Coordinates of C-alpha atoms in Angstrom, one line a residue:
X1 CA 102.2 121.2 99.2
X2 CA 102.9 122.0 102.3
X3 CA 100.9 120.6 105.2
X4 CA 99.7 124.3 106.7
X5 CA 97.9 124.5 103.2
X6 CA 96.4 121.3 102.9
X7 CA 95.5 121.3 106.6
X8 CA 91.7 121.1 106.0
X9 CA 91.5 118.6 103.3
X10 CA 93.9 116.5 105.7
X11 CA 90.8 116.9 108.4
X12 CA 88.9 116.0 106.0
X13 CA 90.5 112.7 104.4
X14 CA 90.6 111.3 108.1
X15 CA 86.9 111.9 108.8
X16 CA 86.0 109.8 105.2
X17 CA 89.0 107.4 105.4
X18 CA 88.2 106.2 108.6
X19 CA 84.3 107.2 108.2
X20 CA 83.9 109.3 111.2
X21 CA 79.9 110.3 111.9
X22 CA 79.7 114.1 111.6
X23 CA 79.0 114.9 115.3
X24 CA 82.4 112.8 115.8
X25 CA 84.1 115.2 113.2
X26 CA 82.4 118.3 114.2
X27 CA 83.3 117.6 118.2
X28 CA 87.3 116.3 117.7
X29 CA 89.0 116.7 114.3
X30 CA 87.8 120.1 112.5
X31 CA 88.5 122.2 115.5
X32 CA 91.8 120.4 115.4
X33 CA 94.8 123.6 114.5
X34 CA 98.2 123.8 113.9
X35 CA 100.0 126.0 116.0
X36 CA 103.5 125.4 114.9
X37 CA 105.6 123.3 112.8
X38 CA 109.9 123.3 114.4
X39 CA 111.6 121.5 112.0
X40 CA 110.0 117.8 112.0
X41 CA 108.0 118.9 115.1
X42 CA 104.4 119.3 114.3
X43 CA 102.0 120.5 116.9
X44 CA 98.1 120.9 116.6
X45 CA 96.2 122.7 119.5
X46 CA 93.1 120.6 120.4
X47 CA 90.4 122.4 122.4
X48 CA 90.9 123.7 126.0
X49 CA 89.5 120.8 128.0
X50 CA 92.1 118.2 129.4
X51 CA 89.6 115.3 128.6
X52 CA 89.9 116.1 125.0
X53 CA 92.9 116.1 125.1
X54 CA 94.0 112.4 126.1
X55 CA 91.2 111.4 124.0
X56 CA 92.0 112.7 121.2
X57 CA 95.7 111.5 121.4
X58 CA 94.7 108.1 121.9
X59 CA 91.8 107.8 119.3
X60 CA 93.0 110.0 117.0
X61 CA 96.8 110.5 116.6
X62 CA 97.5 107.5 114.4
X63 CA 94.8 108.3 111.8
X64 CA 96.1 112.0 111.7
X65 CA 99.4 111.5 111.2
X66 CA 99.1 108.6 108.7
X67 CA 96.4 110.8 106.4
X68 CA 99.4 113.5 106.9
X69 CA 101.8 111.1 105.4
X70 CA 99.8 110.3 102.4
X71 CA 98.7 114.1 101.4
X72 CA 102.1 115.6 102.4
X73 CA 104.5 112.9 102.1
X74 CA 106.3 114.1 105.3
X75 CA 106.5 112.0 108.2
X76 CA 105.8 114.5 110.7
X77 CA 106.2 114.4 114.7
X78 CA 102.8 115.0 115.6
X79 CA 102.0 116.0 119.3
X80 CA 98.6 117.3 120.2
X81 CA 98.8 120.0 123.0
X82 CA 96.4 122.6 124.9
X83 CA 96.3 126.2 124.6
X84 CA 98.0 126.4 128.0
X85 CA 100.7 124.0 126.6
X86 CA 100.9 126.8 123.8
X87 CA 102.4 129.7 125.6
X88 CA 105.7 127.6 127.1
X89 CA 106.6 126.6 123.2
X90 CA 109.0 128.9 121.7
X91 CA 107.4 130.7 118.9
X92 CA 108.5 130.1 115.1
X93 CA 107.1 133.4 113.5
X94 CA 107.4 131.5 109.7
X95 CA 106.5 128.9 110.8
X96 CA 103.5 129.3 112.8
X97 CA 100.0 129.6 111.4
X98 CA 98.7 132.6 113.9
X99 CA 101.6 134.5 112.6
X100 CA 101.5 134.3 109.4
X101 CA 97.9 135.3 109.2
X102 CA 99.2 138.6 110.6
X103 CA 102.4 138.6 108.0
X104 CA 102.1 140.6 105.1
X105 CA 101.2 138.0 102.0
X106 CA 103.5 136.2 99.8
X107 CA 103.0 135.5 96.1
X108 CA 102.9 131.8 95.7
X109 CA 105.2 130.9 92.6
X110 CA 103.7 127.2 92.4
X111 CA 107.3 126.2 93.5
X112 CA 108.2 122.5 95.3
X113 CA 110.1 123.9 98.1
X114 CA 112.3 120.6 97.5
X115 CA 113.5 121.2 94.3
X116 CA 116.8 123.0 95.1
X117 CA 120.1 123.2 93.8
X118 CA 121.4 121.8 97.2
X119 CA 119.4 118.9 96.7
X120 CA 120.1 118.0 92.7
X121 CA 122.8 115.6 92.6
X122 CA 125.1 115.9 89.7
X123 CA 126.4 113.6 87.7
X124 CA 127.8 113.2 83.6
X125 CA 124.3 113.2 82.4
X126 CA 123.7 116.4 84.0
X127 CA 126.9 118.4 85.0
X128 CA 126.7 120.7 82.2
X129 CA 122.6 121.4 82.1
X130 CA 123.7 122.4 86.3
X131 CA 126.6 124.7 85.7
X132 CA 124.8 126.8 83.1
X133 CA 121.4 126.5 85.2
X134 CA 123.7 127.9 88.2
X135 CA 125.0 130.7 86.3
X136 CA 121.8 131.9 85.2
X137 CA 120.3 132.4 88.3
X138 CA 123.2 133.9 89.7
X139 CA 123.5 136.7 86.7
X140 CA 119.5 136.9 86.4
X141 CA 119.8 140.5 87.0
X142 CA 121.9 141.4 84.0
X143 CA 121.6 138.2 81.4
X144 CA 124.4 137.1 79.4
X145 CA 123.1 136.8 75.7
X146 CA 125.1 133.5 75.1
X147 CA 122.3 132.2 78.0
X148 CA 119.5 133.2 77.0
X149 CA 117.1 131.9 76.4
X150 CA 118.5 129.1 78.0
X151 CA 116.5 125.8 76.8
X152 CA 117.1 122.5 78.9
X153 CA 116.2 119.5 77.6
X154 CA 115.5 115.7 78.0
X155 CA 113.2 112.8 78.9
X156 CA 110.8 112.7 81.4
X157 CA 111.8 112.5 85.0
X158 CA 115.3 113.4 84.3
X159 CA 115.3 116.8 86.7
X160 CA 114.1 119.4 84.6
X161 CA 111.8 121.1 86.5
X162 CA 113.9 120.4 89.5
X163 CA 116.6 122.8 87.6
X164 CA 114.2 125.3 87.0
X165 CA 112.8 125.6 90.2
X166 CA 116.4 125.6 91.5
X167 CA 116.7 128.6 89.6
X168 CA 113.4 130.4 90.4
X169 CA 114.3 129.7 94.4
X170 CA 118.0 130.4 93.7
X171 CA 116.8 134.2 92.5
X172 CA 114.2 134.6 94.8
X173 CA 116.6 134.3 97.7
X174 CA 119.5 136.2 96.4
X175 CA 117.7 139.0 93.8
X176 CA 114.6 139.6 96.0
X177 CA 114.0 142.7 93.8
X178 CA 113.6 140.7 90.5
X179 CA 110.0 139.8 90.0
X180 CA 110.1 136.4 88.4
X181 CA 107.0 134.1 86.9
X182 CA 107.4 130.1 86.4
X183 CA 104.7 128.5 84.8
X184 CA 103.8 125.2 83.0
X185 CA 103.2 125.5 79.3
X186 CA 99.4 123.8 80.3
X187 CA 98.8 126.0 82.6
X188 CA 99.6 129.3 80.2
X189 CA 97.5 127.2 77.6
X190 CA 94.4 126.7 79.9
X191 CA 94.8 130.7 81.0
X192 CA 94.4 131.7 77.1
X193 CA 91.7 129.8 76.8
X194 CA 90.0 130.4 79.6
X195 CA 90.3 134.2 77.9
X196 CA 89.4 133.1 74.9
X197 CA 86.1 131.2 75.7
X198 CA 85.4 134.5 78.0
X199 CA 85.6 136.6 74.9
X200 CA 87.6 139.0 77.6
X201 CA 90.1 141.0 76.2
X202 CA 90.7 142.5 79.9
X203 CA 91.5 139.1 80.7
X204 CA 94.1 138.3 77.7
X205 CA 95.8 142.1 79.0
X206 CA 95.7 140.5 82.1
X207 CA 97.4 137.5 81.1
X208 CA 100.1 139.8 79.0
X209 CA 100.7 142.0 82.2
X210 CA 101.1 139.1 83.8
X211 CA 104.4 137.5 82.1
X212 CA 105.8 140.1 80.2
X213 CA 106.0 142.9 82.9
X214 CA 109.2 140.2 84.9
X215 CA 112.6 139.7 84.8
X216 CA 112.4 136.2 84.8
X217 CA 110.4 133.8 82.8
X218 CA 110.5 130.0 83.6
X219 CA 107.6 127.9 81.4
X220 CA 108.2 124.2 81.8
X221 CA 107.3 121.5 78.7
X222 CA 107.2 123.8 76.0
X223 CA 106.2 121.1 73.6
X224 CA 102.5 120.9 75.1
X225 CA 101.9 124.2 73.7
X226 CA 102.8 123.0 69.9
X227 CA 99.7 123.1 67.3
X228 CA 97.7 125.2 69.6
X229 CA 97.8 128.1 67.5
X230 CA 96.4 131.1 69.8
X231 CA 98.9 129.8 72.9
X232 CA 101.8 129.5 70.3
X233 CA 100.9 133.0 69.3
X234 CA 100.9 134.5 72.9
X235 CA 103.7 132.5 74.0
X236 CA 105.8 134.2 70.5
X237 CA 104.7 137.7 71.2
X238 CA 105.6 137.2 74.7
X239 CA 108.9 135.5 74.5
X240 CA 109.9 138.7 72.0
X241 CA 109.0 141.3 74.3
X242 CA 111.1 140.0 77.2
X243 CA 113.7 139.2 74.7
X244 CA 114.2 142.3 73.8
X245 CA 113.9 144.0 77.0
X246 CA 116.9 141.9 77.9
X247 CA 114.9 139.4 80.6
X248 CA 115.9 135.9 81.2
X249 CA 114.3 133.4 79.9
X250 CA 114.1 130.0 80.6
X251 CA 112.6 126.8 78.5
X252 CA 112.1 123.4 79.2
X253 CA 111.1 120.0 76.9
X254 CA 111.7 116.6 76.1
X255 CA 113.6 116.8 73.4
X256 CA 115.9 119.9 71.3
X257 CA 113.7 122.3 68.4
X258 CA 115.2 120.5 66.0
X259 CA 113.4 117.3 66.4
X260 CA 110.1 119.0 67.1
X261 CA 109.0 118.3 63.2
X262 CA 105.6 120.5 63.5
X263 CA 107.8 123.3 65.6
X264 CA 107.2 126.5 63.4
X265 CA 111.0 127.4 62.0
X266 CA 110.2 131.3 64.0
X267 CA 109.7 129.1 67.5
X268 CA 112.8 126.6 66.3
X269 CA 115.2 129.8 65.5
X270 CA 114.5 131.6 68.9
X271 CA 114.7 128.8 70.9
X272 CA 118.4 128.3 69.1
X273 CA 119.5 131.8 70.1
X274 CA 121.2 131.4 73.4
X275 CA 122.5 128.1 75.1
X276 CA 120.6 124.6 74.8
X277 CA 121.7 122.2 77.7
X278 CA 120.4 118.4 77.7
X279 CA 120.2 116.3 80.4
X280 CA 120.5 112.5 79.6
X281 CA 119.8 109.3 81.5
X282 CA 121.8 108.7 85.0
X283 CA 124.3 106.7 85.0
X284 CA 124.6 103.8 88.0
X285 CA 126.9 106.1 90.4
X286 CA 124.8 108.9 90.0
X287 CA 121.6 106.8 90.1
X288 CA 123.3 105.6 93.2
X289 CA 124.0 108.6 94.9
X290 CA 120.5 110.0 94.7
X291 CA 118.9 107.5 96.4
X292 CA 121.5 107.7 99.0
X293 CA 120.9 111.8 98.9
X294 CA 117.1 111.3 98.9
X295 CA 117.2 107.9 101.8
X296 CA 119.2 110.8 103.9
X297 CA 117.0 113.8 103.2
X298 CA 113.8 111.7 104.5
X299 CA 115.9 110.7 107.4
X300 CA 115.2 106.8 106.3
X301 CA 117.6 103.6 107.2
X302 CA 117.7 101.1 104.5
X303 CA 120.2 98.6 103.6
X304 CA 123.0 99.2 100.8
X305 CA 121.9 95.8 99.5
X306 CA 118.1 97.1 98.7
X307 CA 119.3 100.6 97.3
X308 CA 121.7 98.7 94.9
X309 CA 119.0 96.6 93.3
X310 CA 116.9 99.9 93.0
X311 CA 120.0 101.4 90.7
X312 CA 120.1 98.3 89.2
X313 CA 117.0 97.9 87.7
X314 CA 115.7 101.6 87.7
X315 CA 117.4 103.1 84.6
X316 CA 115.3 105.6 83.1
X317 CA 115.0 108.2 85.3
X318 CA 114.8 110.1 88.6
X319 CA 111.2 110.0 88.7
X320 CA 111.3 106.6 88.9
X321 CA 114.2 106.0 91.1
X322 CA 112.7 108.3 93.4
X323 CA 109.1 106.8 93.3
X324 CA 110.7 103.4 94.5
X325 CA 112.5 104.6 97.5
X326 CA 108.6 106.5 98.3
X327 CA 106.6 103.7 98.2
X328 CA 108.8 101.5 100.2
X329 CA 109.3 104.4 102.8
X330 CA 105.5 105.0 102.9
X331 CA 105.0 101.0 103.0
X332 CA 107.5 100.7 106.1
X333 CA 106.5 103.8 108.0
X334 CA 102.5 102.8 107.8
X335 CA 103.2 99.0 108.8
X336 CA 106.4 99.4 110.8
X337 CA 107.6 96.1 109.0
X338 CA 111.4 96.2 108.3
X339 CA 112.4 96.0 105.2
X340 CA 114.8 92.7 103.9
X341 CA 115.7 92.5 100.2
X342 CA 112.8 90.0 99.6
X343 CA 110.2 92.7 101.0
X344 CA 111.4 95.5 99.2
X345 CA 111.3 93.0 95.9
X346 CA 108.0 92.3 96.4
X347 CA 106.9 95.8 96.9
X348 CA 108.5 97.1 93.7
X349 CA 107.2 94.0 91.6
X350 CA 105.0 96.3 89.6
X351 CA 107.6 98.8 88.8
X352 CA 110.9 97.3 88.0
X353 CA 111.0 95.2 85.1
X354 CA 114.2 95.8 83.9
X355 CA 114.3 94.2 80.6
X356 CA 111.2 94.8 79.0
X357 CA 109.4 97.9 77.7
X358 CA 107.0 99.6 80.1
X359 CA 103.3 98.5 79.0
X360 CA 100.6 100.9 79.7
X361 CA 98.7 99.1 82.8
X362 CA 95.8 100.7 85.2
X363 CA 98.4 100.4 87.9
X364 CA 101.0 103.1 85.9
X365 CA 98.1 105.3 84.8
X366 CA 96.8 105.8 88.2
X367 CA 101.0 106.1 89.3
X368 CA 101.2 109.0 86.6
X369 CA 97.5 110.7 86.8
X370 CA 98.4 110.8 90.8
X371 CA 101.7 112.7 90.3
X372 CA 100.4 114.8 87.6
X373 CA 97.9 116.6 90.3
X374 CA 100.4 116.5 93.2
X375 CA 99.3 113.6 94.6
X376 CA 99.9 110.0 95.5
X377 CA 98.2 106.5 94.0
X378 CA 96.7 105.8 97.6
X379 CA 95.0 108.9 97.7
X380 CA 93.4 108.2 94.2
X381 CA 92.4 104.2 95.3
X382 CA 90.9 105.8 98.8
X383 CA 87.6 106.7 100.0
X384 CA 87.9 110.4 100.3
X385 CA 85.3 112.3 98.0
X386 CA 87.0 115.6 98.4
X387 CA 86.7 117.4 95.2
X388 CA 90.9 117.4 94.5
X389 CA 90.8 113.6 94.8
X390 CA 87.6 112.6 92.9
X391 CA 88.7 114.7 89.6
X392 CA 92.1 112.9 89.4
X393 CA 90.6 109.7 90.4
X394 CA 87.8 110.2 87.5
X395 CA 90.8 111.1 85.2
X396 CA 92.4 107.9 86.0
X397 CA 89.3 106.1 85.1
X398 CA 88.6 107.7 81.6
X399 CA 92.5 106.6 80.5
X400 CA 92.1 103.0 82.1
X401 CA 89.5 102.9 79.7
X402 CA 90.8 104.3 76.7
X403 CA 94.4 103.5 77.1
X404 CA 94.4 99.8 78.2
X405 CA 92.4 96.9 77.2
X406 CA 91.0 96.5 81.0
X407 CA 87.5 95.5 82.2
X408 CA 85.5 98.0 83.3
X409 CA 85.4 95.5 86.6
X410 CA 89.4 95.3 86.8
X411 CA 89.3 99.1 86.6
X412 CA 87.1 99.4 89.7
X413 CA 89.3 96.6 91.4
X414 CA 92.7 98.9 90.8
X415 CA 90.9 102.1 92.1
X416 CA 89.8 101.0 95.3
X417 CA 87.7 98.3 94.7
X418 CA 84.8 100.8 93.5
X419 CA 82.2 99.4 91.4
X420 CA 81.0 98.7 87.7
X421 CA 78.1 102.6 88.0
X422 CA 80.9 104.6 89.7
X423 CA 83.7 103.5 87.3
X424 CA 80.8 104.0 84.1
X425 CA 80.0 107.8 85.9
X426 CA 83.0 108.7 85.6
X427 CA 84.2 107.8 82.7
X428 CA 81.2 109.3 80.7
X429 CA 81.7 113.1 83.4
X430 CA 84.6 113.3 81.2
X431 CA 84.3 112.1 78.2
X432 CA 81.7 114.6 78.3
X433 CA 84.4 117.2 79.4
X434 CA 86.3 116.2 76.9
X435 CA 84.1 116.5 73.6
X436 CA 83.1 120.1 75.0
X437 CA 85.9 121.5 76.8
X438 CA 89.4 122.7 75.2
X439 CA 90.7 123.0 78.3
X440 CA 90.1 119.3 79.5
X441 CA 91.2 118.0 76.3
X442 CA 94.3 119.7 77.0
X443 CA 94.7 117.9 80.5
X444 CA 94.2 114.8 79.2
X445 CA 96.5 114.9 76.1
X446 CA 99.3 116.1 78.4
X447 CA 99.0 113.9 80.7
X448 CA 98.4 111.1 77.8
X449 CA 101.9 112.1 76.8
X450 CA 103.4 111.9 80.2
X451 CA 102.1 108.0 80.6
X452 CA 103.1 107.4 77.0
X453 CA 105.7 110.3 75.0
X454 CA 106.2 108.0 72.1

């Protein structure tokens, strides 16, 4: 997300991670505002008194901008300045907080603003998946039937969603007039039930407003919505009134219909009508040349030497590849040691082990429970208790439990070193959640799948 949006839970995380007293919070970090982000650039107004500023700046600045780091993943630039300091800055209108509170709203599509087509490398695993992806967002306003729906599919971490949100931005900045709607198959589940459990059939009209009046439907891992029979039966009536009004389509999942063995034959035959794409495993030159796309994007120097041994023995996937080069970005920017061979072996101990099969550890859950929610593993392990860190984290702790053999002790150790009544609390809040509510059990199966598809 981007850092406007997540600017008071960032004020937030530095007053528990550094366990400021509330009188230090109130007086110095909550009346902290961003008045404008230029490029890399990021500058917060403090208030008008120069004393506050200079104290501020030294006390403060560090914390700020490495809490930044962790929630945003952006190194920002981060200079404090005073209201008088203000006016002399050249204004960025969409960029700067004051202005867009005066700017007429935008409907937020739940699109990573990184996930372009200028910034998906392409290789043989993929060049085919990217041409057709291409084409359909370039003739969204008047589909070719061959294309549609178009159904992309592969493993996890392989760039499927960044297609898809390369083709929701791709339409959004060249057919401004089509209205389009992406949305993750658990996220459409958890809306129909939500209507469901409401008994509100204003709601489920709501819903069907909602993604059959576009031009464009994007709904990401498909396969999460198999054997729930009211989504499957939303989903089909939906699907067959864009269809035949001649709307786009768009499908993702980890594998083709025809190996989804409980895939109802109507779902299987639709999903066959236009154009399935797959995209397979990178090979080393293209594993290669995303790192090096990625190390240049983030504006970050490492050695040849430590990005081969990352292609080397990262295989699998993007995901994966791309986790690597983050932690060893976010481990050299927050201790500003450099980074030899040997270093970067150490750091990535845990996650490249080349030649045997991926067990199910703590350390991976909390990896994949972290991404799941948009967030990273040292915001789950940290002291914050803001409510969008302490679900994830309690998440984490239910499918330590239940999908590894660890101590409730070693659990506590890998999340922070919390202990043996806080791991126990919240393993039983959702277990509870769980045995009562569809739509946990949903979040937890899905992401269940994600740490283990087989």
């Amino acid at each position: 997300m981007l850092v406007e949006e997540k600017w008071q839970d960032i004020l937030l995380a530095v007053k528990t991670e550094y366990e400021l007293s509330n009188i230090v919070y109130n007086s110095w970090i909550k009346p902290l505002e961003i008045f404008q982000i230029d490029d890399n650039k990021l500058y917060v107004l403090v208030p008008p008194e120069q004393i506050a500023l200079n104290y501020i700046s030294k006390k403060y600045l560090t914390p700020l901008k490495i809490v930044i780091f962790e929630m945003t993943g952006v190194d920002y630039d981060v200079e404090f300045i005073l209201p008088e300091d203000a006016k002399k800055l050249k204004p960025k209108p969409a960029k700067s907080i004051a202005m867009q509170d005066d700017a007429a709203p935008k409907e937020n599509y739940d699109l990573n603003p990184n996930y372009t087509f200028d910034t998906f490398v392409v290789g043989s695993n993929n060049k085919l998946a990217h041409t057709i992806s291409l084409v359909v967002a370039e003739e969204a306003a008047n589909p070719e039937k061959k294309f549609n729906p178009l159904f992309l599919w592969g493993g996890v971490g392989l760039g499927k969603t960044h297609l898809m949100h390369s083709i929701a931005h791709h339409i959004l900045a060249n057919h401004p007039e089509l209205k389009i709607q992406y949305v993750t198959s658990e996220a459409f589940t958890n809306e129909v039930i939500d209507a469901i459990r409401n008994g509100s059939n204003s709601q489920i009209n709501a819903i069907r407003d909602k993604y059959r009046n576009v031009d464009v439907l994007l709904i990401d891992d498909i396969q999460f919505i198999i054997g729930k029979d009211r989504t499957q039966e939303e989903f089909f009536n939906t699907f067959n009134a864009l269809y035949n009004s001649g709307k786009q389509i768009v499908i993702s999942s980890d594998k083709p219909p025809k190996e989804m063995t409980t895939l109802e034959e109507r779902f299987r035959s639709r999903f066959q009508w236009g154009c399935m794409a797959d995209i397979g495993s990178p090979d080393y030159e293209t594993r290669m040349a995303i790192l090096r796309k990625k190390k240049e994007m983030d504006d970050f120097e490492l050695d040849d030497e430590i990005i081969k041994y990352i292609a080397t023995n990262i295989k699998s996937n993007i995901r994966e590849l791309e986790g690597a080069l983050n932690r060893l970005m976010a481990f050299s920017r927050l201790t500003h040691v450099d980074l030899t061979i040997d270093t970067a072996k150490e750091q990535l101990e845990s996650i490249i082990n080349p030649d045997l099969h991926k067990e199910v550890t703590p350390q991976l859950i909390i990896e994949i429970v972290a991404e799941h929610f948009q967030k990273t593993p040292e915001q789950l392990i940290s002291k914050s208790r803001s409510s969008d860190i302490v679900r994830p984290r309690q998440i984490a702790m239910y499918l330590c439990k239940n999908m590894t053999g660890a101590s409730l002790a070693s659990i506590g150790e890998v999340l922070g070193g919390r202990d043996h009544s806080t791991i126990i609390h919240g393993i039983e809040k959702i277990d509870t959640e769980y045995n009562n509510k569809e739509a946990t059990r949903s979040l937890i199966e899905t992401i269940r799948k994600k740490i283990n598809p087989n």
